[in-house]
Coordinates of C-alpha atoms and ligand atoms in Angstrom, one line a residue:
M1 CA -41.2 -6.8 70.4
K2 CA -43.1 -4.4 68.2
N3 CA -45.7 -5.4 65.7
R4 CA -43.7 -5.9 62.7
Q5 CA -46.2 -7.4 60.4
W6 CA -47.6 -4.3 58.8
Y7 CA -45.2 -4.6 55.9
K8 CA -47.1 -7.7 54.8
E9 CA -50.1 -5.6 53.9
M10 CA -48.3 -2.9 52.1
A11 CA -47.1 -2.0 48.6
F12 CA -44.1 0.2 48.1
Y13 CA -43.2 2.7 45.4
Q14 CA -39.5 3.1 44.7
I15 CA -38.1 6.5 43.9
W16 CA -34.8 7.0 42.2
P17 CA -34.6 10.7 43.2
R18 CA -32.4 12.0 40.4
S19 CA -35.0 11.3 37.7
F20 CA -38.3 11.6 39.6
M21 CA -39.2 15.3 39.6
D22 CA -37.1 18.5 39.5
G23 CA -38.6 21.1 41.8
N24 CA -36.0 23.9 41.4
G25 CA -35.2 24.0 37.7
D26 CA -31.6 22.8 37.7
G27 CA -32.4 19.6 35.7
I28 CA -31.9 17.2 38.6
G29 CA -34.8 15.5 40.4
D30 CA -35.0 16.5 44.1
L31 CA -37.0 16.5 47.3
Y32 CA -38.9 19.6 46.4
G33 CA -40.2 17.8 43.3
I34 CA -41.0 14.7 45.3
Y35 CA -43.0 16.8 47.8
E36 CA -45.1 18.1 44.9
K37 CA -45.8 14.6 43.8
L38 CA -46.8 12.9 47.1
G39 CA -50.4 13.1 46.1
Y40 CA -49.7 11.3 42.9
I41 CA -47.8 8.6 44.7
K42 CA -50.7 8.1 47.1
S43 CA -53.1 8.0 44.2
I44 CA -51.5 4.9 42.8
G45 CA -52.6 3.0 45.9
V46 CA -49.3 2.2 47.4
D47 CA -48.6 2.5 51.2
G48 CA -45.0 3.4 51.3
I49 CA -42.0 4.8 49.5
W50 CA -38.5 3.5 49.2
F51 CA -36.0 6.2 48.5
S52 CA -32.8 5.2 46.6
P53 CA -29.9 7.1 48.2
L54 CA -30.5 10.8 48.9
Y55 CA -27.2 11.3 50.7
V56 CA -24.1 13.3 49.8
S57 CA -22.3 11.5 47.0
P58 CA -19.9 12.2 44.1
N59 CA -22.2 10.0 42.0
A60 CA -19.7 7.5 40.6
D61 CA -22.6 5.1 41.1
Y62 CA -25.4 7.7 41.5
G63 CA -25.8 7.8 45.2
Y64 CA -24.7 4.2 45.9
D65 CA -21.2 5.7 46.7
I66 CA -21.9 7.7 49.8
A67 CA -19.6 10.5 51.1
D68 CA -21.7 11.5 54.1
Y69 CA -24.5 9.2 55.5
M70 CA -26.1 11.9 57.7
R71 CA -26.5 14.6 55.2
I72 CA -28.9 15.0 52.3
S73 CA -27.1 15.7 49.0
P74 CA -27.4 19.4 48.2
E75 CA -28.5 18.3 44.8
Y76 CA -31.6 16.9 46.4
G77 CA -32.2 19.4 49.1
D78 CA -31.5 19.4 52.8
L79 CA -32.7 17.8 56.1
E80 CA -35.4 20.4 56.4
I81 CA -37.1 19.5 53.1
F82 CA -36.5 15.9 53.8
K83 CA -38.5 16.2 57.0
K84 CA -41.2 18.0 55.2
V85 CA -41.4 15.1 52.7
L86 CA -41.4 12.6 55.5
D87 CA -44.1 14.3 57.4
G88 CA -46.1 14.9 54.2
A89 CA -45.8 11.2 53.4
H90 CA -46.8 10.1 56.9
D91 CA -49.8 12.5 56.8
L92 CA -51.0 10.6 53.7
G93 CA -50.5 7.3 55.4
L94 CA -47.3 6.5 53.5
R95 CA -44.4 4.8 55.3
V96 CA -40.9 5.8 54.2
I97 CA -37.8 3.6 54.0
M98 CA -34.3 4.7 53.2
D99 CA -31.5 3.0 51.3
L100 CA -28.8 1.8 53.6
V101 CA -25.5 1.3 51.7
I102 CA -23.0 -0.1 54.1
N103 CA -21.0 -2.7 52.1
H104 CA -18.9 0.2 50.8
T105 CA -18.6 4.0 51.0
S106 CA -17.4 6.5 48.5
D107 CA -13.6 7.0 48.3
E108 CA -14.5 10.6 49.1
H109 CA -15.9 9.7 52.5
E110 CA -14.0 11.3 55.4
W111 CA -13.3 7.8 56.8
F112 CA -11.6 6.8 53.6
K113 CA -9.7 10.0 53.2
A114 CA -8.3 9.7 56.8
G115 CA -7.6 6.0 56.2
V116 CA -5.4 6.7 53.1
S117 CA -3.6 9.7 54.6
D118 CA -2.3 7.9 57.6
K119 CA -1.7 4.2 58.1
S120 CA -1.9 4.6 61.9
S121 CA -5.3 6.3 61.8
R122 CA -8.2 4.2 63.2
Y123 CA -9.8 4.7 59.8
H124 CA -7.2 2.7 58.0
D125 CA -8.8 -0.4 59.4
Y126 CA -12.3 0.7 58.3
Y127 CA -11.4 -0.7 54.9
F128 CA -9.5 -3.6 53.4
F129 CA -6.0 -2.3 52.7
R130 CA -3.5 -4.9 51.7
K131 CA 0.0 -5.2 50.4
G132 CA 0.5 -6.6 46.9
K133 CA 1.9 -10.1 46.6
P134 CA 5.6 -10.5 45.6
G135 CA 6.3 -9.8 42.0
G136 CA 3.9 -6.9 41.9
K137 CA 0.8 -9.1 42.0
L138 CA -2.5 -8.1 43.4
P139 CA -3.4 -9.2 47.0
N140 CA -5.8 -11.9 45.6
N141 CA -7.3 -13.1 42.3
W142 CA -10.9 -11.9 42.8
D143 CA -13.0 -10.0 40.3
S144 CA -14.9 -6.8 40.8
L145 CA -18.5 -6.8 39.7
F146 CA -18.2 -3.3 38.2
E147 CA -14.7 -2.5 37.1
G148 CA -12.1 -5.1 36.3
K149 CA -10.0 -6.3 39.3
P150 CA -11.3 -5.3 42.8
W151 CA -7.9 -3.9 44.0
E152 CA -6.9 -0.3 43.5
Y153 CA -3.3 0.7 44.2
R154 CA -2.5 3.7 46.4
A155 CA 1.1 4.8 45.8
D156 CA 1.0 7.0 48.9
L157 CA 0.5 3.9 51.1
D158 CA 2.1 1.3 48.8
E159 CA -1.1 -0.7 49.4
Y160 CA -4.2 -1.7 47.5
Y161 CA -7.8 -1.4 48.7
L162 CA -10.6 -3.7 48.0
H163 CA -13.6 -2.6 46.0
I164 CA -16.2 -5.3 45.0
F165 CA -18.0 -2.6 43.0
A166 CA -16.5 0.5 41.3
K167 CA -13.1 1.9 42.1
K168 CA -14.8 4.7 43.9
Q169 CA -16.6 2.3 46.2
P170 CA -14.1 0.9 48.7
D171 CA -15.5 -2.0 50.8
L172 CA -16.0 -1.4 54.5
N173 CA -14.4 -3.8 56.9
M174 CA -17.4 -4.9 58.9
D175 CA -15.2 -7.2 61.1
N176 CA -14.0 -4.0 62.7
P177 CA -16.4 -3.3 65.7
L178 CA -15.8 0.5 65.2
V179 CA -17.4 0.2 61.7
R180 CA -20.4 -1.6 63.1
E181 CA -20.7 1.2 65.7
E182 CA -20.8 3.7 62.8
V183 CA -23.5 1.7 61.0
K184 CA -25.6 1.6 64.2
K185 CA -25.2 5.4 64.6
I186 CA -26.4 5.9 61.0
M187 CA -29.4 3.7 61.5
R188 CA -30.4 5.5 64.7
F189 CA -29.9 8.8 63.1
W190 CA -32.5 8.1 60.5
L191 CA -34.9 6.1 62.7
D192 CA -34.9 8.9 65.2
L193 CA -35.9 11.3 62.5
G194 CA -39.0 9.1 62.0
I195 CA -38.3 6.9 59.0
D196 CA -39.9 3.4 59.0
G197 CA -37.0 1.2 58.0
F198 CA -34.3 0.4 55.5
R199 CA -33.7 -1.2 52.2
E200 CA -30.2 -2.7 52.7
D201 CA -28.0 -2.5 49.7
V202 CA -26.1 -5.8 48.8
I203 CA -26.4 -6.6 52.5
T204 CA -25.3 -10.2 52.0
F205 CA -21.8 -9.1 51.0
I206 CA -20.8 -7.4 54.2
S207 CA -19.0 -10.3 55.8
K208 CA -15.8 -11.4 54.0
V209 CA -13.9 -14.7 54.7
P210 CA -10.9 -13.7 56.8
G211 CA -7.6 -13.6 54.9
L212 CA -9.5 -12.9 51.6
P213 CA -8.2 -16.2 50.1
D214 CA -7.6 -16.7 46.4
S215 CA -10.6 -18.0 44.5
R216 CA -10.5 -21.5 43.0
F217 CA -13.1 -23.2 40.8
E218 CA -15.1 -20.0 40.2
P219 CA -15.8 -18.7 36.7
P220 CA -14.1 -15.5 35.5
G221 CA -16.1 -12.5 36.4
M222 CA -17.3 -14.2 39.6
R223 CA -14.1 -15.0 41.3
G224 CA -14.2 -14.4 45.1
M225 CA -18.0 -14.6 45.4
K226 CA -17.9 -17.6 47.6
Y227 CA -15.7 -15.6 50.0
Y228 CA -17.9 -12.5 50.2
V229 CA -21.5 -13.6 49.5
N230 CA -23.3 -14.9 52.7
G231 CA -20.0 -14.7 54.5
P232 CA -19.2 -16.3 57.9
R233 CA -20.4 -13.5 60.2
M234 CA -23.5 -12.4 58.3
H235 CA -25.9 -13.5 61.0
E236 CA -23.8 -12.2 63.8
F237 CA -23.6 -8.7 62.2
L238 CA -27.3 -8.5 61.3
G239 CA -28.3 -9.9 64.7
E240 CA -26.2 -7.1 66.4
F241 CA -27.9 -4.4 64.3
K242 CA -31.3 -5.9 65.1
R243 CA -30.8 -6.3 68.8
E244 CA -29.1 -3.0 69.4
V245 CA -31.0 -0.8 67.1
L246 CA -33.9 -2.1 65.0
D247 CA -35.7 -3.9 67.8
N248 CA -36.1 -0.6 69.5
Y249 CA -38.1 0.9 66.7
D250 CA -41.3 0.0 64.9
C251 CA -39.5 -0.5 61.6
M252 CA -38.8 -3.0 58.9
T253 CA -35.9 -4.1 56.8
V254 CA -35.6 -5.5 53.2
G255 CA -32.2 -6.8 52.2
E256 CA -31.0 -6.9 48.7
A257 CA -29.4 -10.3 48.0
P258 CA -27.8 -11.0 44.6
M259 CA -27.2 -14.7 43.9
M260 CA -29.7 -15.7 46.6
K261 CA -31.5 -19.0 46.7
P262 CA -34.6 -19.7 48.8
D263 CA -33.0 -22.1 51.3
I264 CA -30.3 -19.6 52.2
A265 CA -32.9 -16.8 52.2
L266 CA -34.7 -18.7 54.9
S267 CA -31.7 -18.5 57.2
Y268 CA -32.3 -14.8 57.2
I269 CA -36.1 -14.3 57.0
D270 CA -37.6 -17.5 58.5
E271 CA -40.2 -16.3 61.0
G272 CA -39.4 -19.3 63.2
G273 CA -35.7 -18.3 63.2
A274 CA -33.5 -15.4 64.1
K275 CA -35.2 -13.3 61.4
D276 CA -32.2 -11.0 60.8
L277 CA -34.2 -9.3 58.0
D278 CA -37.9 -9.0 57.4
L279 CA -37.8 -9.2 53.7
M280 CA -35.3 -9.9 50.9
F281 CA -35.0 -9.0 47.3
N282 CA -33.8 -12.0 45.2
F283 CA -32.8 -11.8 41.6
Q284 CA -33.8 -15.2 40.1
H285 CA -36.9 -14.0 38.3
M286 CA -34.9 -11.2 36.7
E287 CA -32.8 -13.7 34.9
A288 CA -35.4 -15.1 32.5
D289 CA -33.7 -13.4 29.5
C290 CA -30.1 -13.5 30.7
L291 CA -27.4 -15.4 32.6
L292 CA -26.8 -13.9 36.0
T293 CA -26.4 -10.4 34.6
D294 CA -28.3 -8.4 32.0
Y295 CA -25.0 -8.3 30.0
I296 CA -25.1 -11.9 29.1
P297 CA -28.4 -11.9 27.2
R298 CA -30.4 -15.0 26.3
P299 CA -33.8 -15.3 24.6
F300 CA -36.6 -14.8 27.0
S301 CA -37.8 -18.0 28.6
L302 CA -41.2 -18.0 30.2
R303 CA -40.5 -21.4 31.8
K304 CA -37.4 -20.0 33.5
L305 CA -39.4 -17.0 34.8
K306 CA -42.2 -19.3 36.1
R307 CA -39.7 -21.6 37.8
A308 CA -38.2 -18.7 39.6
F309 CA -41.5 -17.2 40.7
S310 CA -42.9 -20.6 41.8
R311 CA -39.8 -21.7 43.6
W312 CA -39.9 -18.6 45.9
Q313 CA -43.6 -18.9 46.5
K314 CA -43.4 -22.5 47.4
R315 CA -40.4 -22.3 49.6
I316 CA -41.0 -19.0 51.5
N317 CA -44.8 -18.9 51.9
G318 CA -45.8 -20.1 55.3
R319 CA -42.3 -19.6 56.7
G320 CA -41.4 -16.1 55.8
W321 CA -42.7 -13.4 53.5
N322 CA -41.7 -12.7 49.8
T323 CA -41.0 -9.4 48.1
L324 CA -42.7 -9.0 44.7
Y325 CA -41.0 -6.9 42.0
I326 CA -40.2 -6.8 38.3
E327 CA -38.5 -3.5 38.0
N328 CA -36.0 -1.3 39.9
H329 CA -33.2 1.1 39.1
D330 CA -30.8 -1.8 38.3
H331 CA -32.5 -3.4 35.3
P332 CA -33.9 -2.3 31.9
R333 CA -37.7 -1.7 31.7
I334 CA -39.8 -4.9 31.9
I335 CA -42.1 -4.2 29.0
S336 CA -39.0 -4.1 26.7
R337 CA -37.7 -7.3 28.2
Y338 CA -40.5 -9.8 29.1
G339 CA -43.3 -8.0 27.3
S340 CA -43.6 -6.2 24.0
E341 CA -43.2 -2.6 23.1
K342 CA -45.7 -3.2 20.2
F343 CA -48.3 -4.5 22.7
R344 CA -47.2 -2.1 25.3
K345 CA -50.5 -1.5 27.1
E346 CA -51.5 -5.1 27.0
S347 CA -48.2 -6.6 28.1
G348 CA -47.7 -3.8 30.7
K349 CA -50.9 -4.8 32.3
M350 CA -50.3 -8.5 32.0
L351 CA -46.9 -8.2 33.6
A352 CA -48.5 -6.3 36.5
V353 CA -50.8 -9.2 37.1
S354 CA -48.0 -11.7 36.8
F355 CA -46.4 -10.5 40.0
L356 CA -48.9 -8.4 41.9
F357 CA -51.2 -11.4 42.6
Q358 CA -48.6 -13.6 44.2
Q359 CA -48.1 -13.7 48.0
G360 CA -45.7 -11.0 49.2
T361 CA -45.1 -7.3 49.5
P362 CA -44.9 -5.6 46.1
F363 CA -42.4 -2.9 45.1
I364 CA -43.3 -0.8 42.0
Y365 CA -40.6 1.3 40.4
Q366 CA -41.1 4.9 39.2
G367 CA -42.4 4.8 35.6
Q368 CA -43.4 1.2 35.7
E369 CA -46.9 2.2 36.6
I370 CA -47.2 4.2 33.4
G371 CA -45.5 1.6 31.2
M372 CA -42.2 3.3 30.5
T373 CA -39.9 1.5 28.1
N374 CA -36.2 1.3 27.3
I375 CA -34.3 4.1 25.7
S376 CA -32.0 3.7 22.7
L377 CA -29.1 6.1 22.5
N378 CA -26.5 6.5 19.8
T379 CA -23.1 6.3 21.3
I380 CA -21.6 5.0 24.5
D381 CA -21.0 8.6 25.6
D382 CA -24.7 9.1 25.7
Y383 CA -24.9 6.5 28.5
K384 CA -24.2 7.5 32.1
D385 CA -23.9 4.3 34.1
V386 CA -20.5 3.1 35.2
V387 CA -21.5 -0.5 34.5
A388 CA -22.6 0.2 30.9
R389 CA -19.3 2.0 30.2
N390 CA -17.3 -0.7 31.7
E391 CA -19.1 -3.5 29.8
Y392 CA -18.5 -1.5 26.6
D393 CA -14.8 -1.1 27.3
K394 CA -14.4 -4.8 28.1
K395 CA -15.5 -5.9 24.7
K396 CA -12.5 -4.6 22.9
R397 CA -12.8 -6.9 19.9
W398 CA -16.5 -6.5 19.3
P399 CA -17.6 -4.3 16.4
E400 CA -19.2 -1.0 17.5
E401 CA -22.7 -1.9 16.4
K402 CA -22.7 -5.2 18.4
K403 CA -21.4 -3.4 21.5
M404 CA -24.0 -0.7 21.2
A405 CA -26.8 -3.3 20.7
L406 CA -25.8 -4.9 23.9
I407 CA -25.7 -1.7 25.8
R408 CA -29.1 -0.6 24.5
R409 CA -30.6 -3.9 25.6
A410 CA -28.9 -4.3 29.0
S411 CA -28.1 -0.9 30.5
R412 CA -29.6 0.2 33.8
D413 CA -29.8 3.7 32.2
S414 CA -33.1 2.6 30.6
A415 CA -34.6 2.7 34.0
R416 CA -33.0 6.0 34.9
T417 CA -34.4 8.4 32.3
P418 CA -36.5 11.2 33.7
M419 CA -40.0 10.3 34.8
Q420 CA -42.5 11.2 32.1
W421 CA -45.1 13.4 33.7
S422 CA -46.7 15.1 30.7
A423 CA -46.5 15.8 27.0
G424 CA -45.0 19.2 27.8
K425 CA -41.4 20.3 27.6
N426 CA -39.0 17.7 29.0
A427 CA -41.9 15.5 29.7
G428 CA -42.8 17.9 32.6
F429 CA -39.8 16.7 34.5
T430 CA -37.9 20.0 34.6
D431 CA -38.0 23.6 33.4
G432 CA -34.2 23.5 33.0
E433 CA -31.9 21.2 31.0
P434 CA -32.5 17.6 32.1
W435 CA -29.4 15.9 33.5
F436 CA -30.1 12.8 31.3
T437 CA -32.0 12.2 28.1
V438 CA -35.8 12.1 28.3
N439 CA -37.1 9.1 26.4
P440 CA -38.5 10.6 23.2
N441 CA -41.7 8.6 23.6
Y442 CA -43.0 10.9 26.4
E443 CA -45.7 12.4 24.2
E444 CA -47.3 9.0 23.9
I445 CA -46.3 7.7 27.4
N446 CA -46.8 10.1 30.3
A447 CA -48.6 10.2 33.7
E448 CA -51.0 13.0 32.8
K449 CA -52.4 11.1 29.9
E450 CA -52.5 7.8 31.8
N451 CA -54.3 9.5 34.6
T452 CA -57.3 10.5 32.5
D453 CA -57.5 7.4 30.3
A454 CA -59.6 4.8 32.0
G455 CA -58.0 2.0 30.1
S456 CA -54.4 3.1 30.9
I457 CA -51.7 1.0 32.6
L458 CA -51.7 3.5 35.5
N459 CA -55.4 3.0 36.2
F460 CA -54.9 -0.7 35.9
Y461 CA -52.2 -0.6 38.6
R462 CA -54.6 1.4 40.7
K463 CA -57.3 -1.2 40.3
A464 CA -54.9 -4.1 41.0
L465 CA -53.6 -2.5 44.2
R466 CA -57.2 -1.8 45.3
L467 CA -58.1 -5.4 44.8
R468 CA -55.2 -6.5 46.9
K469 CA -56.5 -4.4 49.7
E470 CA -60.1 -5.6 49.4
T471 CA -59.5 -9.3 48.8
P472 CA -57.9 -11.3 51.6
V473 CA -57.1 -14.3 49.3
I474 CA -54.7 -12.0 47.4
L475 CA -52.8 -11.0 50.5
W476 CA -52.9 -14.2 52.5
G477 CA -53.7 -17.1 50.1
G478 CA -51.5 -20.0 49.3
Y479 CA -50.0 -20.4 45.8
K480 CA -50.2 -23.2 43.3
E481 CA -49.0 -23.1 39.7
H482 CA -50.8 -24.8 36.8
Y483 CA -49.4 -25.8 33.4
H484 CA -45.8 -25.2 34.5
H485 CA -44.6 -26.6 31.2
S486 CA -46.5 -24.1 29.1
R487 CA -44.4 -21.7 27.1
I488 CA -47.4 -19.5 26.5
F489 CA -49.3 -19.1 29.7
Y490 CA -48.4 -18.4 33.3
T491 CA -51.3 -19.7 35.3
Y492 CA -51.6 -19.8 39.1
E493 CA -54.1 -20.3 41.8
R494 CA -54.4 -18.7 45.2
E495 CA -56.6 -20.2 48.0
H496 CA -57.6 -18.8 51.3
E497 CA -60.5 -19.9 53.6
G498 CA -62.5 -21.5 50.8
V499 CA -62.0 -18.6 48.4
R500 CA -59.9 -19.2 45.3
L501 CA -58.3 -16.9 42.8
L502 CA -57.3 -18.0 39.3
V503 CA -54.7 -15.8 37.6
I504 CA -54.1 -16.3 33.8
C505 CA -51.3 -14.5 31.9
S506 CA -50.5 -15.0 28.3
F507 CA -47.0 -14.2 27.2
S508 CA -47.7 -14.7 23.5
D509 CA -48.1 -11.9 21.0
T510 CA -50.6 -14.0 19.0
E511 CA -54.0 -15.5 19.8
R512 CA -53.8 -18.7 21.9
K513 CA -56.4 -21.0 23.2
F514 CA -56.7 -21.2 27.0
R515 CA -58.4 -24.1 28.7
S516 CA -59.2 -23.8 32.3
P517 CA -57.4 -26.2 34.7
K518 CA -59.4 -28.9 36.3
G519 CA -61.6 -27.8 39.2
F520 CA -62.4 -24.4 37.9
D521 CA -65.6 -23.5 36.0
L522 CA -64.7 -20.2 34.4
G523 CA -68.4 -19.5 33.7
K524 CA -69.0 -19.4 37.5
G525 CA -66.0 -17.3 38.3
D526 CA -66.2 -13.6 39.0
L527 CA -63.8 -11.9 36.5
I528 CA -62.3 -9.2 38.7
L529 CA -59.6 -7.9 36.5
S530 CA -58.6 -8.2 32.8
N531 CA -56.9 -6.2 30.1
Y532 CA -59.4 -6.9 27.2
D533 CA -63.2 -6.8 26.7
Q534 CA -64.9 -10.0 27.6
N535 CA -65.1 -12.6 25.0
P536 CA -67.1 -15.8 25.1
I537 CA -66.1 -18.8 27.2
Q538 CA -66.9 -22.1 25.5
N539 CA -66.3 -25.5 27.1
N540 CA -64.3 -23.8 29.9
S541 CA -62.0 -22.4 27.3
F542 CA -61.4 -19.0 25.6
T543 CA -59.2 -17.5 22.9
A544 CA -56.6 -15.4 24.7
R545 CA -55.6 -12.3 22.7
P546 CA -52.0 -11.1 22.7
F547 CA -50.7 -10.7 26.3
E548 CA -54.2 -11.2 27.6
T549 CA -54.6 -11.5 31.4
R550 CA -57.6 -12.5 33.5
V551 CA -58.1 -12.8 37.2
Y552 CA -61.1 -14.8 38.4
L553 CA -62.4 -15.1 41.9
F554 CA -64.4 -18.2 43.0
G555 CA -66.5 -18.7 46.0
R556 CA -66.7 -15.2 47.6
Ligands
LIG1 C1 -27.0 -2.4 44.5 C2 -27.7 -1.2 44.0 C3 -27.0 -0.8 42.8 C4 -25.6 -0.4 43.1 C5 -24.9 -1.6 43.8 C6 -23.6 -1.1 44.5 O1 -27.1 -3.5 43.7 O2 -29.0 -1.5 43.8 O3 -27.6 0.3 42.1 O4 -24.9 -0.1 41.9 O5 -25.7 -2.1 44.8 O6 -23.9 -0.3 45.6
LIG2 CA1 -33.4 20.0 41.2

């Protein structure tokens, strides 16, 4: 009913509140700090903010385990300061979307507490409580994604409850209409406050196959997925939320969808279909240096990355709308993964171009815009993330150094170190004792320095985002990849109403010769963005320096 197309012309900035900016000196990022930094966010050239969870939470999974959906965590502030941030953002023309985590709650949520204290309570059926199988066996053979088996025993009930993620994240039973009423209440609460939509956490997991059958033919670690990913009532549930709530507001949704493939994505986001969701986050391009999870590392493969990018561009463009991202709070920093810390500036800019010039709505994660890199800590106790600790514990037979090397490479903690604002104490993040280690490279890498340096990654992001706004072909153009076999260059073309864009990204740390694809005369193109000084073009070729990127516009 409402005009829900505005999200196509936007770029978002993602804030993971705990590490963004501490405004009251207790070492934990908060809404007071965010309020101070609204001007900075606006200056990047984004049009909206996605807040990772701000709600009351015991932080077993840093906010993704919610104990009260309608209150701001006292660590982050209260509703009053939230409203101030919301109004401040809106005044600057920034939209605001909230994280909606409804696959599970915290075990400290009132619903769960009531459900375990009394089997006859209505809240008992808000979750999946099951008897064990004879012989003391678990209710089924599924795996949890975060902590061993997904069944936790409650002696008080003599029952187990299901948790696909951590033990402290019991899954909600969405088949129960009362649970869906609660979800709608939560949605209305925040939309009535004036927010502009939701990022929906692991939304494709909320419908489980009835009976929770034993898994067969699924590899260890993934058992049960075919019974809870894209389950039988997904469209029904999302349709209900849309009809009864979302359609009454001028808002948008972006669903997080692990394991997603484009054809199934279209069943959710096709504009000619039910369109349960406006946008979707897929993971395929985040697996160019690993197998399904960051904890099964592989050497970086540019061809794998390009296949993932191009597959989504080809399948979704024209039918739905893509999201574009290469960082968030769930993955290590991209320069440390797909780029090079040695060529940090060059590769940081090249990686920005690799995704920002595709068709879709970009999401930029805090610190990405200043080129932050991974942290390397000494012992497992220095790491905070439940997943890192669990992966460490699982590898009982591995030597310590091997385990730590994996954690350093794969942990989400690398994306969760405090934002580096300045070369001052604690990188300008807090006057107090920071809740988590500040990356020691903050004197070299920080927003203040990036801001004043014309050649910085930050100013490069600003320019790229400005170009997106000024140049219709970047927003609306079709997509075509060139040289898809190349292990050195990622090259793509965009085309819109006779105007063409050629995007060239070198993923090599040495000099390489680039030859223009047929149909482009580089000498006639307008070089609108690059990360090196011009060097001569000869015979429609040039020598690309390490991680060089160029964007040419033709026929404007
Ligand atoms: C999503 C979140 C992640 C969280 C998980 C469980 O993947 O992005 O941070 O741990 O869901 O809620
Ligand atoms: Ca604080």
